[in-house]
Amino acid sequence: MRHLTGHLVYHGPRFIPASASRPSQREFAMSQPQRHFRTCHLCEAMCGVVIEHQDGKILSIKGDKEDPLSRGHICPKAVALQDLHEDPDRLRRPVKRVGRDWVEISWEEAYATIEKNVKRIRAEHGAEALALYVGNPSAHTPGVILLPALIAGLGLKSQRFSATSVDQLPAMLASQQMLGHQVLFPVPDLDRTDFLLIVGGNPAASNGSLMSAGDPMGRIKSIRDRGGRVVVVDPRRTETAEKADEHIFIKPGTDFFFLAAMANVMFAEDHIRLRHLADMVEGVTTLRAAVAQFTPEAVTDITGVPATKIRELARDFASAYAGACYGRMGSCVQEFGGITTWMLYVINILTGNMDREGGVMFTNPPFDIVGLGPKGNYGKHPSRVSRLPDFGGEQSVAVLAEEILTPGRGQIRMLATHAGNPVLSTPNGRQLDEALASLDFMFSIDIYINETTRHAHIILPPTSALERSHMDVAIAAVNVRNFAKWSPPLFEKPADSRHDWQILLELSSRLMPGSQIGRGLRGKVMQAVQKLGLDAGLDLMLRFGPYGTHRKLLAGKSSLRERLLALVLPDSTGLSIKKLKKYPHGLDLGPLHRAFPGWIFTPTKKIALAPQLYLGDVARAQERLAKGHASDMLLIGRRHVRSNNSWMHNSHRLVKGKPRCTAMLHPDDAARLGVTEGANVRVASRVGAIELPVEITDHIMPGVVSVPHGYGHGRDGVRLEVARRVAGVSINDITDERHIDAITAMPVLNGVPVTVVAVDAAVAAPAAEELAG
Ligand code: SF4
């Protein structure tokens, strides 16, 4: 393996024996430790790392102190950059499933097999029989810009699925409904805020999500150091709550009631301060009426939060000079995820903290994601079987299994997956397992044979992330500062390997429907793009991005000649890959700036405070308020800083130590159930049951059980040697695909009604009606 790049480090004079032949300059460089600067792509924090390496071996991975965003911070997962690269289980060549075995095949055979089967199924059953699932790691590779090529190649209309519907969809929907554009993510302005209110988020474990901050906990500590306040609202006293000024326990799935009560207090006590937003909002009166019934006293029982605490918090937040109200997985993936996220936005707007320094602001990334990205559509193509609303051209993952298993026109018979493991990360994983096993054909673009890809007929593995250049595209849109960084490949890609974007282009070219002439022309274009490379595409996007000079040419009064020249001439003054190469630690483009009213895209150009979609769902919340909780025990997930969703358990350095796949229970619940620390409990829902050891802690509310996400590696055929040793059980074997948030169609992953019993006293899973709520 040959190094491509690196920054030489001088280690003093080197003695060369007289008898030795003098090494060439290149050999000399190769035999010295070298440093490579890069962005860690493993999570949204985008930390800068320094990788010391020699002769193709990684010697160390450390935080890059000169990276302007992360300032030397890394988390324990950074070592996984090496572990993933060197992992013997990582696929290096395409494989084909033959019975229970896998055999390596050539790229040509892999592509030809996919082409033959996709075209056959499309000819027999139409394009609606084809579907695609895209996993979360796709957002961490620049190759993501070519995913639309695969979608076009397959000819997909609405059978698209992704991790979005078990993650950030409610935020995208709120941005589409209230601001008119789905990719406007309000990011807490951590470096300037005085009051950070976190609802259902745990940056100490996630390192920041929809809030890329490189060292978010350092920034959160700085809020307190400069006299500000940090409050965490969560059913568990999380690692973040431990570092906050205050933690407030709240029952799972009730954040809407808590936030609506805060808004209620703000209206009732005249704390509304729209400030710069005064002329930009509409629907204030309607909103006031919508939250009128949710007084702090009315929601105390359901939330478990005392009315006095809600009133105090509403007053304090409203009177802070600059406050940011932020929610994440706990507030998104729950029974009222849609209207909870609406309320998060409402709190920020009513206090004049949206699009204001120290509040929540909008990143202006180096790529024009707002200009290029679709604004988002809701409910245009409801799902075939359950008629659940789609969003942004995607169906909810809650319907993936039923769309495969239910016969009829439009039944999915072929699934492609891209860097995803929905068997572990979406609800009722056992049902999805069955569904995937029934497919006519499946292919995956993935580096592992995991719980999902074991069902594929062909797996196409892209190169390791260290064998390609890196630049964040999607995640750059949620940064707490405007920032750009391009990193070169560390290692040359092995012969006969393919980057992810090359795989996407090749598949697109082969699968694209249409006439022979049209396909021939497109094939030529694809070949040209293959030759130019992904960086050429990124460079063009930078040059036409907000910091590129070509954008100005297009926007200004340039002549056609100047515009055409702009396409081909190097861009010396604006942002380009060439320019970023001069900044190996990254280029800080400054703090976030105000974006309104330019970035309000609603038809009236006003922020919609009371969209009809949300108003219509308030009745469902009233019903829940009247009925109370669906079960005495509610299940929530959790995340650990040494893990990331389902794909980080094959690194021994990350999984070693105390077992982490445990059911957290409050001491009162443990006593009631008669279980002691480490004893096994059975947690059961409408769809199934799992057994796992108990961890007793008063860090969790009574009536709540927490199980981490991403385990369950013991399934037959999984080729993850290390992960299988810490197999654990999958929380998504008991989350319920039919228990959904009505407006987002997202499955409920936090606040699932369950029963918990000691294993010795285990009984059959409760009847469906008992837990349906
Ligand atoms: S927080 Fe950890 S995993 Fe995330 S980018 Fe930084 S080092 Fe990588």
PDB file of N, CA, C and O and ligand atoms in Angstrom, residues 39-49 61 70 73-81 205-208 214-216 639 641 643-644 648, ligand 1:
ATOM      1  N   THR A  39     -10.462  15.209   8.452  1.00  0.00           N
ATOM      2  CA  THR A  39     -11.670  15.300   9.274  1.00  0.00           C
ATOM      3  C   THR A  39     -12.120  13.888   9.609  1.00  0.00           C
ATOM      4  O   THR A  39     -12.202  13.040   8.714  1.00  0.00           O
ATOM      5  N   CYS A  40     -12.405  13.631  10.869  1.00  0.00           N
ATOM      6  CA  CYS A  40     -12.993  12.346  11.237  1.00  0.00           C
ATOM      7  C   CYS A  40     -14.428  12.346  10.710  1.00  0.00           C
ATOM      8  O   CYS A  40     -15.210  13.245  11.011  1.00  0.00           O
ATOM      9  N   HIS A  41     -14.759  11.303   9.940  1.00  0.00           N
ATOM     10  CA  HIS A  41     -16.078  11.273   9.282  1.00  0.00           C
ATOM     11  C   HIS A  41     -17.083  10.431  10.069  1.00  0.00           C
ATOM     12  O   HIS A  41     -18.177  10.170   9.585  1.00  0.00           O
ATOM     13  N   LEU A  42     -16.720  10.011  11.282  1.00  0.00           N
ATOM     14  CA  LEU A  42     -17.551   9.005  11.954  1.00  0.00           C
ATOM     15  C   LEU A  42     -18.818   9.563  12.582  1.00  0.00           C
ATOM     16  O   LEU A  42     -19.759   8.829  12.837  1.00  0.00           O
ATOM     17  N   CYS A  43     -18.831  10.849  12.898  1.00  0.00           N
ATOM     18  CA  CYS A  43     -20.084  11.403  13.414  1.00  0.00           C
ATOM     19  C   CYS A  43     -20.200  12.856  12.968  1.00  0.00           C
ATOM     20  O   CYS A  43     -19.352  13.371  12.250  1.00  0.00           O
ATOM     21  N   GLU A  44     -21.234  13.524  13.437  1.00  0.00           N
ATOM     22  CA  GLU A  44     -21.507  14.880  12.940  1.00  0.00           C
ATOM     23  C   GLU A  44     -20.546  15.933  13.471  1.00  0.00           C
ATOM     24  O   GLU A  44     -20.544  17.063  12.990  1.00  0.00           O
ATOM     25  N   ALA A  45     -19.734  15.575  14.488  1.00  0.00           N
ATOM     26  CA  ALA A  45     -18.870  16.599  15.094  1.00  0.00           C
ATOM     27  C   ALA A  45     -17.775  17.079  14.144  1.00  0.00           C
ATOM     28  O   ALA A  45     -17.272  18.191  14.270  1.00  0.00           O
ATOM     29  N   MET A  46     -17.362  16.220  13.198  1.00  0.00           N
ATOM     30  CA  MET A  46     -16.356  16.579  12.186  1.00  0.00           C
ATOM     31  C   MET A  46     -15.037  17.039  12.821  1.00  0.00           C
ATOM     32  O   MET A  46     -14.492  18.096  12.447  1.00  0.00           O
ATOM     33  N   CYS A  47     -14.538  16.284  13.799  1.00  0.00           N
ATOM     34  CA  CYS A  47     -13.291  16.684  14.467  1.00  0.00           C
ATOM     35  C   CYS A  47     -12.106  16.600  13.508  1.00  0.00           C
ATOM     36  O   CYS A  47     -12.009  15.671  12.707  1.00  0.00           O
ATOM     37  N   GLY A  48     -11.199  17.532  13.671  1.00  0.00           N
ATOM     38  CA  GLY A  48      -9.942  17.464  12.943  1.00  0.00           C
ATOM     39  C   GLY A  48      -9.023  16.475  13.641  1.00  0.00           C
ATOM     40  O   GLY A  48      -8.890  16.500  14.864  1.00  0.00           O
ATOM     41  N   VAL A  49      -8.400  15.577  12.862  1.00  0.00           N
ATOM     42  CA  VAL A  49      -7.473  14.604  13.456  1.00  0.00           C
ATOM     43  C   VAL A  49      -6.124  14.687  12.758  1.00  0.00           C
ATOM     44  O   VAL A  49      -6.020  15.111  11.608  1.00  0.00           O
ATOM     45  N   ILE A  61      -3.528   8.283  16.232  1.00  0.00           N
ATOM     46  CA  ILE A  61      -4.569   9.222  15.788  1.00  0.00           C
ATOM     47  C   ILE A  61      -4.826  10.173  16.956  1.00  0.00           C
ATOM     48  O   ILE A  61      -5.183   9.735  18.056  1.00  0.00           O
ATOM     49  N   SER A  70     -12.745  22.076  15.860  1.00  0.00           N
ATOM     50  CA  SER A  70     -12.696  21.125  16.986  1.00  0.00           C
ATOM     51  C   SER A  70     -11.575  21.434  17.980  1.00  0.00           C
ATOM     52  O   SER A  70     -11.586  20.900  19.091  1.00  0.00           O
ATOM     53  N   HIS A  73     -10.051  18.623  19.983  1.00  0.00           N
ATOM     54  CA  HIS A  73     -10.932  17.649  20.650  1.00  0.00           C
ATOM     55  C   HIS A  73     -11.186  16.439  19.749  1.00  0.00           C
ATOM     56  O   HIS A  73     -11.413  16.573  18.557  1.00  0.00           O
ATOM     57  N   ILE A  74     -11.123  15.275  20.342  1.00  0.00           N
ATOM     58  CA  ILE A  74     -11.647  14.068  19.692  1.00  0.00           C
ATOM     59  C   ILE A  74     -12.326  13.232  20.761  1.00  0.00           C
ATOM     60  O   ILE A  74     -12.123  13.451  21.952  1.00  0.00           O
ATOM     61  N   CYS A  75     -13.112  12.252  20.340  1.00  0.00           N
ATOM     62  CA  CYS A  75     -13.735  11.346  21.302  1.00  0.00           C
ATOM     63  C   CYS A  75     -13.080   9.974  21.155  1.00  0.00           C
ATOM     64  O   CYS A  75     -12.279   9.759  20.248  1.00  0.00           O
ATOM     65  N   PRO A  76     -13.433   9.025  22.028  1.00  0.00           N
ATOM     66  CA  PRO A  76     -12.767   7.712  21.950  1.00  0.00           C
ATOM     67  C   PRO A  76     -12.973   6.996  20.613  1.00  0.00           C
ATOM     68  O   PRO A  76     -12.211   6.090  20.272  1.00  0.00           O
ATOM     69  N   LYS A  77     -13.985   7.399  19.863  1.00  0.00           N
ATOM     70  CA  LYS A  77     -14.264   6.695  18.600  1.00  0.00           C
ATOM     71  C   LYS A  77     -13.233   6.978  17.517  1.00  0.00           C
ATOM     72  O   LYS A  77     -13.191   6.267  16.518  1.00  0.00           O
ATOM     73  N   ALA A  78     -12.423   8.023  17.693  1.00  0.00           N
ATOM     74  CA  ALA A  78     -11.490   8.385  16.616  1.00  0.00           C
ATOM     75  C   ALA A  78     -10.590   7.210  16.235  1.00  0.00           C
ATOM     76  O   ALA A  78     -10.228   7.052  15.061  1.00  0.00           O
ATOM     77  N   VAL A  79     -10.249   6.350  17.206  1.00  0.00           N
ATOM     78  CA  VAL A  79      -9.367   5.208  16.886  1.00  0.00           C
ATOM     79  C   VAL A  79     -10.031   4.258  15.897  1.00  0.00           C
ATOM     80  O   VAL A  79      -9.363   3.464  15.234  1.00  0.00           O
ATOM     81  N   ALA A  80     -11.357   4.338  15.812  1.00  0.00           N
ATOM     82  CA  ALA A  80     -12.070   3.448  14.882  1.00  0.00           C
ATOM     83  C   ALA A  80     -11.741   3.780  13.433  1.00  0.00           C
ATOM     84  O   ALA A  80     -11.973   2.966  12.545  1.00  0.00           O
ATOM     85  N   LEU A  81     -11.183   4.981  13.176  1.00  0.00           N
ATOM     86  CA  LEU A  81     -10.746   5.276  11.807  1.00  0.00           C
ATOM     87  C   LEU A  81      -9.732   4.218  11.373  1.00  0.00           C
ATOM     88  O   LEU A  81      -9.751   3.724  10.243  1.00  0.00           O
ATOM     89  N   ALA A 205     -22.914  12.145  24.533  1.00  0.00           N
ATOM     90  CA  ALA A 205     -22.792  10.832  23.900  1.00  0.00           C
ATOM     91  C   ALA A 205     -22.752  10.942  22.380  1.00  0.00           C
ATOM     92  O   ALA A 205     -21.985  10.271  21.714  1.00  0.00           O
ATOM     93  N   SER A 206     -23.587  11.833  21.839  1.00  0.00           N
ATOM     94  CA  SER A 206     -23.669  11.931  20.369  1.00  0.00           C
ATOM     95  C   SER A 206     -22.575  12.833  19.805  1.00  0.00           C
ATOM     96  O   SER A 206     -22.304  12.808  18.618  1.00  0.00           O
ATOM     97  N   ASN A 207     -21.985  13.669  20.638  1.00  0.00           N
ATOM     98  CA  ASN A 207     -21.052  14.714  20.219  1.00  0.00           C
ATOM     99  C   ASN A 207     -21.720  15.772  19.341  1.00  0.00           C
ATOM    100  O   ASN A 207     -21.069  16.438  18.543  1.00  0.00           O
ATOM    101  N   GLY A 208     -23.016  15.889  19.545  1.00  0.00           N
ATOM    102  CA  GLY A 208     -23.734  16.945  18.823  1.00  0.00           C
ATOM    103  C   GLY A 208     -24.389  16.396  17.581  1.00  0.00           C
ATOM    104  O   GLY A 208     -23.723  15.783  16.746  1.00  0.00           O
ATOM    105  N   GLY A 214     -17.773  20.113  16.947  1.00  0.00           N
ATOM    106  CA  GLY A 214     -16.412  19.750  17.315  1.00  0.00           C
ATOM    107  C   GLY A 214     -16.188  20.177  18.756  1.00  0.00           C
ATOM    108  O   GLY A 214     -15.988  21.346  19.022  1.00  0.00           O
ATOM    109  N   ASP A 215     -16.249  19.272  19.668  1.00  0.00           N
ATOM    110  CA  ASP A 215     -16.169  19.581  21.103  1.00  0.00           C
ATOM    111  C   ASP A 215     -17.424  20.317  21.605  1.00  0.00           C
ATOM    112  O   ASP A 215     -17.331  21.399  22.191  1.00  0.00           O
ATOM    113  N   PRO A 216     -18.587  19.745  21.413  1.00  0.00           N
ATOM    114  CA  PRO A 216     -19.802  20.427  21.903  1.00  0.00           C
ATOM    115  C   PRO A 216     -19.817  20.573  23.416  1.00  0.00           C
ATOM    116  O   PRO A 216     -20.303  21.592  23.918  1.00  0.00           O
ATOM    117  N   ARG A 639     -27.734   6.164  23.797  1.00  0.00           N
ATOM    118  CA  ARG A 639     -26.537   6.109  22.963  1.00  0.00           C
ATOM    119  C   ARG A 639     -25.317   6.226  23.869  1.00  0.00           C
ATOM    120  O   ARG A 639     -25.398   6.837  24.930  1.00  0.00           O
ATOM    121  N   VAL A 641     -21.007   7.109  24.011  1.00  0.00           N
ATOM    122  CA  VAL A 641     -19.983   7.848  23.261  1.00  0.00           C
ATOM    123  C   VAL A 641     -19.033   6.908  22.512  1.00  0.00           C
ATOM    124  O   VAL A 641     -18.413   7.293  21.530  1.00  0.00           O
ATOM    125  N   SER A 643     -19.931   4.355  20.820  1.00  0.00           N
ATOM    126  CA  SER A 643     -20.691   3.628  19.810  1.00  0.00           C
ATOM    127  C   SER A 643     -21.372   4.638  18.889  1.00  0.00           C
ATOM    128  O   SER A 643     -21.481   5.806  19.213  1.00  0.00           O
ATOM    129  N   ASN A 644     -21.798   4.185  17.731  1.00  0.00           N
ATOM    130  CA  ASN A 644     -22.527   5.074  16.829  1.00  0.00           C
ATOM    131  C   ASN A 644     -23.518   4.230  16.054  1.00  0.00           C
ATOM    132  O   ASN A 644     -23.141   3.493  15.150  1.00  0.00           O
ATOM    133  N   MET A 648     -20.503   0.368  14.867  1.00  0.00           N
ATOM    134  CA  MET A 648     -19.223   0.628  15.514  1.00  0.00           C
ATOM    135  C   MET A 648     -18.851  -0.478  16.497  1.00  0.00           C
ATOM    136  O   MET A 648     -18.007  -0.265  17.349  1.00  0.00           O
TER     137      MET A 648
HETATM  138  S1  SF4 B   1     -16.612  13.213  18.123  1.00  0.00           S
HETATM  139 FE1  SF4 B   1     -15.419  11.336  17.827  1.00  0.00          FE
HETATM  140  S2  SF4 B   1     -16.429  10.203  16.188  1.00  0.00           S
HETATM  141 FE2  SF4 B   1     -17.204  12.288  16.154  1.00  0.00          FE
HETATM  142  S3  SF4 B   1     -15.924  13.308  14.654  1.00  0.00           S
HETATM  143 FE3  SF4 B   1     -14.996  13.673  16.663  1.00  0.00          FE
HETATM  144  S4  SF4 B   1     -13.514  12.025  16.917  1.00  0.00           S
HETATM  145 FE4  SF4 B   1     -14.845  11.438  15.227  1.00  0.00          FE
END
